[in-house]
Short mmCIF file of C-alpha atoms and ligand atoms in Angstrom, two decimals:
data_model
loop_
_atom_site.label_atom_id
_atom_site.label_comp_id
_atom_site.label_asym_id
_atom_site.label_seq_id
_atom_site.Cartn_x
_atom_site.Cartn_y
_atom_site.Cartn_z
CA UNK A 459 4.48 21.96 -8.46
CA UNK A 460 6.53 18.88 -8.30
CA UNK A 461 5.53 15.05 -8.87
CA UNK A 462 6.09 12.86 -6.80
CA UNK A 463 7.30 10.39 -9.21
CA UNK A 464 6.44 6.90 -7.34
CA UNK A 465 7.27 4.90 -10.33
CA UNK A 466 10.63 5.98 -10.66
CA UNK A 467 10.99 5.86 -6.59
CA UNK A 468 9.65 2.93 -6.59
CA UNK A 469 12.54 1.55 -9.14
CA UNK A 470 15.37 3.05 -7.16
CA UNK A 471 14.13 1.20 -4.02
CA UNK A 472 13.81 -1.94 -6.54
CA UNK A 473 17.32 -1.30 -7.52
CA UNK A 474 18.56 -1.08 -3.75
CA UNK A 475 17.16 -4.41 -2.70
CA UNK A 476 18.47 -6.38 -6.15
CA UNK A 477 22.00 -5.22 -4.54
CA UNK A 478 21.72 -6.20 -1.03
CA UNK A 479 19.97 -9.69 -2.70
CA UNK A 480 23.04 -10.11 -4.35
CA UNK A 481 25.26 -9.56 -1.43
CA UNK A 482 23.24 -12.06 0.91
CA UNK A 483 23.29 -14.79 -1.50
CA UNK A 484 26.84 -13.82 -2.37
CA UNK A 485 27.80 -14.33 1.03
CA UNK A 486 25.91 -18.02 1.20
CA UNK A 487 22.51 -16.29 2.32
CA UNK A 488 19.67 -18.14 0.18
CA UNK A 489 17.01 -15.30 -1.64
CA UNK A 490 14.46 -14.19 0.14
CA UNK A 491 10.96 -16.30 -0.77
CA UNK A 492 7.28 -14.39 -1.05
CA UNK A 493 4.84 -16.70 -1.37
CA UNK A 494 1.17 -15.38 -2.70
CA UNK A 495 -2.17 -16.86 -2.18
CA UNK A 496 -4.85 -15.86 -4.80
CA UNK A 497 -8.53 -16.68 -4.75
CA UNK A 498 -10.66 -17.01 -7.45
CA UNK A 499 -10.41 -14.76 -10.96
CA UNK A 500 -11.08 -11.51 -10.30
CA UNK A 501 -9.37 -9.41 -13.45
CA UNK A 502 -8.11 -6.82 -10.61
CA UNK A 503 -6.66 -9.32 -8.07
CA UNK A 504 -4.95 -11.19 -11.09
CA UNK A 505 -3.13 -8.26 -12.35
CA UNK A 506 -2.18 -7.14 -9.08
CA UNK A 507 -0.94 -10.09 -7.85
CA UNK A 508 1.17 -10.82 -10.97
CA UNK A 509 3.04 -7.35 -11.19
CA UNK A 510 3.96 -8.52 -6.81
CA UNK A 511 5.13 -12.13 -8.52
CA UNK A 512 7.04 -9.85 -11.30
CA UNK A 513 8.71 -7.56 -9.01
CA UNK A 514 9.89 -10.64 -7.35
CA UNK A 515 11.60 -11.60 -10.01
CA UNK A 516 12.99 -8.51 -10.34
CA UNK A 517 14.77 -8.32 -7.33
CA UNK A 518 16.10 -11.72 -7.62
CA UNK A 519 13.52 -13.57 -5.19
CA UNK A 520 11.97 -16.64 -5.34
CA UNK A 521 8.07 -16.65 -5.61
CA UNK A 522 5.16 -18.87 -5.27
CA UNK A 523 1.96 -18.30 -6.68
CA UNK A 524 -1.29 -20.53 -4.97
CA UNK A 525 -4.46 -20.32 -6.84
CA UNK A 526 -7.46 -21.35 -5.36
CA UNK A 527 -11.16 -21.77 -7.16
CA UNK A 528 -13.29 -18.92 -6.10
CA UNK A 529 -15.17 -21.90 -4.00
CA UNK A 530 -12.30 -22.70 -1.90
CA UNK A 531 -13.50 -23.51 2.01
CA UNK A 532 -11.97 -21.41 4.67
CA UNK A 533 -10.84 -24.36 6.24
CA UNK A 534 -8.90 -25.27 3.42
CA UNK A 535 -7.42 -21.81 2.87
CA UNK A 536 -6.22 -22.15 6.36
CA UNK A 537 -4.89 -25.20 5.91
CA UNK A 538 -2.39 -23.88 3.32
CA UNK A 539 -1.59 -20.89 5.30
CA UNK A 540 -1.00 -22.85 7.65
CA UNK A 541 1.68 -25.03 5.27
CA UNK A 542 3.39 -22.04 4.28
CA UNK A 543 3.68 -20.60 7.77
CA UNK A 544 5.90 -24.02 8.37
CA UNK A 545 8.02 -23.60 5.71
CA UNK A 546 11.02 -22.55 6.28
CA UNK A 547 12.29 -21.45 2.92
CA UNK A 548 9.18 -18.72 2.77
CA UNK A 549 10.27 -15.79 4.07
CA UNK A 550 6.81 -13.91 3.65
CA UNK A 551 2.99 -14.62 2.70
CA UNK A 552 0.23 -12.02 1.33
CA UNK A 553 -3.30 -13.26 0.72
CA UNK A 554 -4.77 -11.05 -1.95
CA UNK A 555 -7.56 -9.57 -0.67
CA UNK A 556 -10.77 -8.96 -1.39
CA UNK A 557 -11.76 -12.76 -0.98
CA UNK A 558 -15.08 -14.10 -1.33
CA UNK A 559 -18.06 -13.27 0.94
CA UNK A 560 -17.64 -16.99 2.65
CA UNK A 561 -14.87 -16.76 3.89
CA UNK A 562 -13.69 -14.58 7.13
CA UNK A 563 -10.52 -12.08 6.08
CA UNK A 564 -10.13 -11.38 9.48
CA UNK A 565 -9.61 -14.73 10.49
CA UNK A 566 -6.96 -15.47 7.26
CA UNK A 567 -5.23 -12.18 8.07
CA UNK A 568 -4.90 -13.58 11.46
CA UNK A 569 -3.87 -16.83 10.44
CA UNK A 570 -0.92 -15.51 8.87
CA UNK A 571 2.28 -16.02 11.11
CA UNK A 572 3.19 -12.19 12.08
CA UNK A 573 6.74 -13.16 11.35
CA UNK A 574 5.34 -13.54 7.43
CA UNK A 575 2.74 -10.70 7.49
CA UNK A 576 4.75 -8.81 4.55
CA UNK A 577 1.41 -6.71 4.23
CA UNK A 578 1.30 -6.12 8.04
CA UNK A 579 -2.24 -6.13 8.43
CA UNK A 580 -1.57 -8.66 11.07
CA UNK A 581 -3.28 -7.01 14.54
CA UNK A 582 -0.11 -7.81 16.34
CA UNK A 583 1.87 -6.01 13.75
CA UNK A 584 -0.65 -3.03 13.17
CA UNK A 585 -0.04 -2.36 17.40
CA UNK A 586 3.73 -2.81 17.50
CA UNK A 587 2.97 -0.09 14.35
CA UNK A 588 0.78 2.08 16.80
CA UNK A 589 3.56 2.11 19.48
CA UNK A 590 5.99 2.74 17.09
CA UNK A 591 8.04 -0.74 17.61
CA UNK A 592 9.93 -2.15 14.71
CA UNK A 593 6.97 -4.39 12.25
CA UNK A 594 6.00 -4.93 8.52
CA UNK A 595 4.30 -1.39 8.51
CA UNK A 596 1.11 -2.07 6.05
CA UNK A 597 2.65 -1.56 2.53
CA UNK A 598 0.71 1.22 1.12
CA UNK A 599 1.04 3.74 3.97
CA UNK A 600 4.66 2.56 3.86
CA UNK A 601 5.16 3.80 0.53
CA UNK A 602 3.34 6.81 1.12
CA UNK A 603 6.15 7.56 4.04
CA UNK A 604 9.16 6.90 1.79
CA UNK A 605 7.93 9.32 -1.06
CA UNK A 606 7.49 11.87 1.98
CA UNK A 607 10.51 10.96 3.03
CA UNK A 608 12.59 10.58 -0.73
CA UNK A 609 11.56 13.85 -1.33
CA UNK A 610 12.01 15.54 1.87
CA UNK A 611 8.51 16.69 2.10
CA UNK A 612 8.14 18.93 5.48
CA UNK A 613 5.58 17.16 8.04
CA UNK A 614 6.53 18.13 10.84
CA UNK A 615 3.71 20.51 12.51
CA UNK A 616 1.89 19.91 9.37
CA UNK A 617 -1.75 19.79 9.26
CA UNK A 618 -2.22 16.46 7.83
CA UNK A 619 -6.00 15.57 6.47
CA UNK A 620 -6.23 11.67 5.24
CA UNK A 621 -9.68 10.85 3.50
CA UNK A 622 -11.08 7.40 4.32
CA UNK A 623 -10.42 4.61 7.32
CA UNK A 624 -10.09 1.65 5.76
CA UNK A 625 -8.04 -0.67 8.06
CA UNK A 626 -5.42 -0.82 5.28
CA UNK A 627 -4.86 3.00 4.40
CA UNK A 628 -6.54 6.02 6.01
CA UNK A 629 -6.61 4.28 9.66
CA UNK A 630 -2.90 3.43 9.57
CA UNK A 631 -1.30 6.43 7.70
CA UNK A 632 -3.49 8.76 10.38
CA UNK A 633 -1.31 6.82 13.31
CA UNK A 634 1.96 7.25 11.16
CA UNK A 635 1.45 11.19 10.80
CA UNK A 636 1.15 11.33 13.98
CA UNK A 637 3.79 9.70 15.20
CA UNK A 638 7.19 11.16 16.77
CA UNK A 639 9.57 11.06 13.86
CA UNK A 640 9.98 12.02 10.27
CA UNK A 641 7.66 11.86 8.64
CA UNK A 642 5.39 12.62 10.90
CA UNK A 643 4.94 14.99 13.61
CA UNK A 644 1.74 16.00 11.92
CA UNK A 645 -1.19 17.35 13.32
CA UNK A 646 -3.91 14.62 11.91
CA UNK A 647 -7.80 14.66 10.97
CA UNK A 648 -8.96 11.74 10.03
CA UNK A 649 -12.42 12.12 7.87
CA UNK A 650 -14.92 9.65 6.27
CA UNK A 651 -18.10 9.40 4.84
CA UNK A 652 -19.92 10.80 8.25
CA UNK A 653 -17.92 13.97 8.30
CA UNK A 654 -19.37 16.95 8.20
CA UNK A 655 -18.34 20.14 6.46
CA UNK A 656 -15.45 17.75 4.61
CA UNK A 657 -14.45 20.86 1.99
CA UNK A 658 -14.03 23.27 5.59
CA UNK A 659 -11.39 20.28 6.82
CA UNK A 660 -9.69 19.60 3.26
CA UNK A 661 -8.86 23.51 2.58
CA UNK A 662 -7.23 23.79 5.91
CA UNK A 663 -4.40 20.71 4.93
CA UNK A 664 -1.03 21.43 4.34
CA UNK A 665 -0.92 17.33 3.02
CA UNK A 666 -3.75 15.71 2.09
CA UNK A 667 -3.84 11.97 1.55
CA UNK A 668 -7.07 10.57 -0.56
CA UNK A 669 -7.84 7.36 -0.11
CA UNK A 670 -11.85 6.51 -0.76
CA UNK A 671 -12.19 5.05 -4.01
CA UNK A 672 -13.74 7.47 -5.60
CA UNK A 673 -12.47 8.73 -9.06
CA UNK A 674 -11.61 12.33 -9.62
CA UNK A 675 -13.77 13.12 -6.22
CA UNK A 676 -11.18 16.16 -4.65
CA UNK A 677 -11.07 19.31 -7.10
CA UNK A 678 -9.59 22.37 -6.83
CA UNK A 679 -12.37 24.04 -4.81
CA UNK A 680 -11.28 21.66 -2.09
CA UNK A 681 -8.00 22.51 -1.33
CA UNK A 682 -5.51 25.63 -0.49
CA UNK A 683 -2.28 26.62 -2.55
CA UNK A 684 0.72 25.35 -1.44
CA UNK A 685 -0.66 21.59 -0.64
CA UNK A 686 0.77 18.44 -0.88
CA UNK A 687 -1.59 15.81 -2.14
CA UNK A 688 -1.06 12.13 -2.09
CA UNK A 689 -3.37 10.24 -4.16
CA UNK A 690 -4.05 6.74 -3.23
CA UNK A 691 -7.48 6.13 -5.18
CA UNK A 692 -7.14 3.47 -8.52
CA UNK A 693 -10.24 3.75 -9.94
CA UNK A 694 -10.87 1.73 -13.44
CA UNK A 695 -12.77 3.47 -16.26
CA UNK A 696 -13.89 2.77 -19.62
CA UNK A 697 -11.77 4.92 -22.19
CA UNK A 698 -12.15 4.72 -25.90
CA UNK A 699 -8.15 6.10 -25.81
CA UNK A 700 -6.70 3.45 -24.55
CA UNK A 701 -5.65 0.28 -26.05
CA UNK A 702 -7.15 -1.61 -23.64
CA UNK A 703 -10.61 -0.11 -23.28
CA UNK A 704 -9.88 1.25 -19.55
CA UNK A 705 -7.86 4.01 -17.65
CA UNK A 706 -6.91 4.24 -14.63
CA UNK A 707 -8.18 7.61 -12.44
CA UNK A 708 -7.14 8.65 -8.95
CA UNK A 709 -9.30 10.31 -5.97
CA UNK A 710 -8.27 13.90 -7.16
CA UNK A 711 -8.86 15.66 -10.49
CA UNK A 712 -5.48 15.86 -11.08
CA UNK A 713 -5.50 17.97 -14.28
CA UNK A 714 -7.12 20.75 -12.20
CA UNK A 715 -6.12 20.65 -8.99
CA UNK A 716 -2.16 20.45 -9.75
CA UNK A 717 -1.15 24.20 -10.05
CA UNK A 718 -2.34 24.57 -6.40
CA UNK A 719 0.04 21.64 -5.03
CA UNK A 720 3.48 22.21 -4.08
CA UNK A 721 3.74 18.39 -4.32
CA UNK A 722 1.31 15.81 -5.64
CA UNK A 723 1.02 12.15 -6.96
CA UNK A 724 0.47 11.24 -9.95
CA UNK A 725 -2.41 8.15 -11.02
CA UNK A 726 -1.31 5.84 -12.11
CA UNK A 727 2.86 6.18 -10.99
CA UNK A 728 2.42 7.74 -7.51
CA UNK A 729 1.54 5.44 -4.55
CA UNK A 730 0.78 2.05 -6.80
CA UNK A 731 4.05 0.97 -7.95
CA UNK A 732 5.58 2.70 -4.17
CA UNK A 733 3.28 -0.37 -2.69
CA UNK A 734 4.83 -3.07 -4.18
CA UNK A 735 8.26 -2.05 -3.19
CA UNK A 736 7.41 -1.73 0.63
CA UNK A 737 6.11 -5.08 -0.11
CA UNK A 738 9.38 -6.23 -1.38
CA UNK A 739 11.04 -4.20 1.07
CA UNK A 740 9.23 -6.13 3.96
CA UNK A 741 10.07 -9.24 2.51
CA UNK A 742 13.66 -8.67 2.26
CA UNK A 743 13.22 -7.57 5.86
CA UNK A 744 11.70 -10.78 6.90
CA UNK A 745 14.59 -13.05 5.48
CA UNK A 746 17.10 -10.92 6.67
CA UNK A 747 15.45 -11.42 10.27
CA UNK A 748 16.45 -15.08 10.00
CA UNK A 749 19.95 -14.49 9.19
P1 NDP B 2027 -12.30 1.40 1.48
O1 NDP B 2027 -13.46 1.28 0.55
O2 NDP B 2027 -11.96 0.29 2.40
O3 NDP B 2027 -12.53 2.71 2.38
C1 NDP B 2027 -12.99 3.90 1.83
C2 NDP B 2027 -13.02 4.96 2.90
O4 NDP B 2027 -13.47 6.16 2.31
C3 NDP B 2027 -13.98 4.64 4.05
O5 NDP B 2027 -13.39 4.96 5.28
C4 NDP B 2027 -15.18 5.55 3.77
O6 NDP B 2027 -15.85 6.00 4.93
C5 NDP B 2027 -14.50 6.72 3.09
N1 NDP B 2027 -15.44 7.47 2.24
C6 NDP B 2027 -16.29 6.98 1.31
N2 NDP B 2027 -17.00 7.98 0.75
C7 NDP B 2027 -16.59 9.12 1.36
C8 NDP B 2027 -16.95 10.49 1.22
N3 NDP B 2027 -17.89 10.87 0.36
N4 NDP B 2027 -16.32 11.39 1.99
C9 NDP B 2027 -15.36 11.02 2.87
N5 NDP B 2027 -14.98 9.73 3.05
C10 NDP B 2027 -15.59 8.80 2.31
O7 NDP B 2027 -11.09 1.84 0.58
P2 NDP B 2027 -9.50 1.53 0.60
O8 NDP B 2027 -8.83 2.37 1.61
O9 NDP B 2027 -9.25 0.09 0.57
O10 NDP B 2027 -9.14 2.09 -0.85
C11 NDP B 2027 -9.38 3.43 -1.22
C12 NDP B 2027 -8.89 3.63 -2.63
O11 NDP B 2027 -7.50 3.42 -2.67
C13 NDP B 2027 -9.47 2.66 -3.67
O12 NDP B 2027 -9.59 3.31 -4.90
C14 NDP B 2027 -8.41 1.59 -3.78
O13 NDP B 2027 -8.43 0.93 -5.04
C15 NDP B 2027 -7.16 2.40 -3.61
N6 NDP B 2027 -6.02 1.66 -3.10
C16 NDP B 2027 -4.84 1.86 -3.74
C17 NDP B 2027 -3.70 1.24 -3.29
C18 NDP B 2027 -2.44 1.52 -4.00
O14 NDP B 2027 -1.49 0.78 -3.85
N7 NDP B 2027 -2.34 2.62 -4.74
C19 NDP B 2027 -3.71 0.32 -2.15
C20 NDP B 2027 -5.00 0.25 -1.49
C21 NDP B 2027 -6.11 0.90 -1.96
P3 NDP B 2027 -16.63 5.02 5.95
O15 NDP B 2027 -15.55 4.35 6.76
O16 NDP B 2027 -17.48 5.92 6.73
O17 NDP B 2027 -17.39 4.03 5.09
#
């Protein structure tokens, strides 16, 4: 079995775009600017958005942080999209989802210039994605591609099984498999909570990419030697072990299911930390596209 190690991937691709930030500025470019909207306090937002404003710094780019009241009006969150879109010195915008029930993520996600959609959940981005056009590919299914990729992971006439469809993981990554190039080439099934038979379709995967939110919810039962798992679940769980009174658990019971796997990710250090350098990764893209 090997790990795919995304926290140490994740810091060679950190590494890579703190040099070419150094050339562009060295050659009169100005750093590339990610600006992030956050609403209300939610304790999982907050720490997500803060490690995106660290690994900012990081790299050596500027960041803004907006903070809005939980009560913010959508109009008013549109308004400062709206600001930032204008701005020329911000090279890319996330709004840190979830937000609260009044107010219409489709409608921010759409507000967001595509040009700034870092997160590419933009529709216009997510089709150039499903013709295969150069976009922001979403960040999280991008990450899962370069650990593929990193560790030359064979896809090609793979059977690829991806468990959920959100819009911002399973639906995405299912097009990407697919898709003529490397990685990809993959023969996909996409499953959810309607499927039937789920075990049948999860034994038959050569790479299997978890992504419903449910802690520890693929076990060894579930899939065939040889696989290649990618874990994308983060579920939070009280532990009396930790310091902090929580742990972090993925989709798959890792401690059992790991002797099968000819590759798997680890949780946390597989595709977490991978998503925040795509993130970076599409930012840098986005200021270079002004140059
Ligand atoms: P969503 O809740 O948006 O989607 C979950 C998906 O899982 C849905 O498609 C749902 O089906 C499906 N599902 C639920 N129960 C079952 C079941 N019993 N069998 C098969 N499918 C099922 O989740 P996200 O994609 O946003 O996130 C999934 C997990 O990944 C979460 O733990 C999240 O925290 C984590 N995550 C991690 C990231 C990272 O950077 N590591 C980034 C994004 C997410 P249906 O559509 O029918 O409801």
């Amino acid at each position: 079995m090997q790990l795919l190690d995304g926290k140490k991937t994740a810091n060679d691709i950190k590494e890579e775009i703190a040099i070419e930030v150094t050339t562009l500025v060295a050659k009169g470019g100005k750093k590339p600017h990610l600006a992030a909207i956050l609403v209300g306090s939610d304790g999982a937002s907050e720490t997500y958005v803060n490690a995106k404003v660290k690994a900012c710094e990081r790299v050596g780019f500027d960041s803004t942080l907006v903070r809005f009241d939980s009560d913010v009006s959508e109009e008013e969150l549109l308004s400062e999209i709206e600001k930032i879109n204008n701005n020329l010195d911000i090279d890319g915008l996330i709004v840190q989802l979830p937000l609260p029930k009044h107010i219409d993520e489709m409608k921010v996600t759409e507000a967001i210039s595509p040009k700034k959609d870092v997160d590419g959940f933009h529709p216009s981005n997510i089709g150039r994605m499903t013709l295969n056009s150069p976009t922001f590919l979403p960040a999280t299914p991008a990450g899962i591609l370069e650990l593929l990729e990193r560790h030359k992971v064979e896809t090609v006439g793979k059977h690829c099984v991806i468990v959920g469809r959100s819009n911002i993981v399973g639906l995405p990554m299912s097009i990407l498999m697919a898709q003529k190039s490397y990685p990809g080439n993959c023969t996909v099934t996409l499953t959810h909570s309607r499927t039937q038979n789920l075990k049948k379709i999860t034994k038959t995967a050569d790479i299997l990419i978890v992504a419903l939110g449910k802690a520890e919810f693929v076990t060894a039962d579930m899939v065939k030697d040889g696989v290649c798992i990618i874990d994308v679940g983060i579920t939070r769980v009280k532990s009396d072990k930790t310091k902090s009174g929580w742990k972090l658990l993925g989709d798959v019971a890792f401690e059992s299911v790991k002797d099968k796997c000819s590759f798997i990710t680890p949780v946390p250090g597989g595709v977490g930390p991978m998503t925040i350098a795509m993130l970076l990764k599409n930012t840098l893209i986005a200021a270079k596209s002004k140059t």
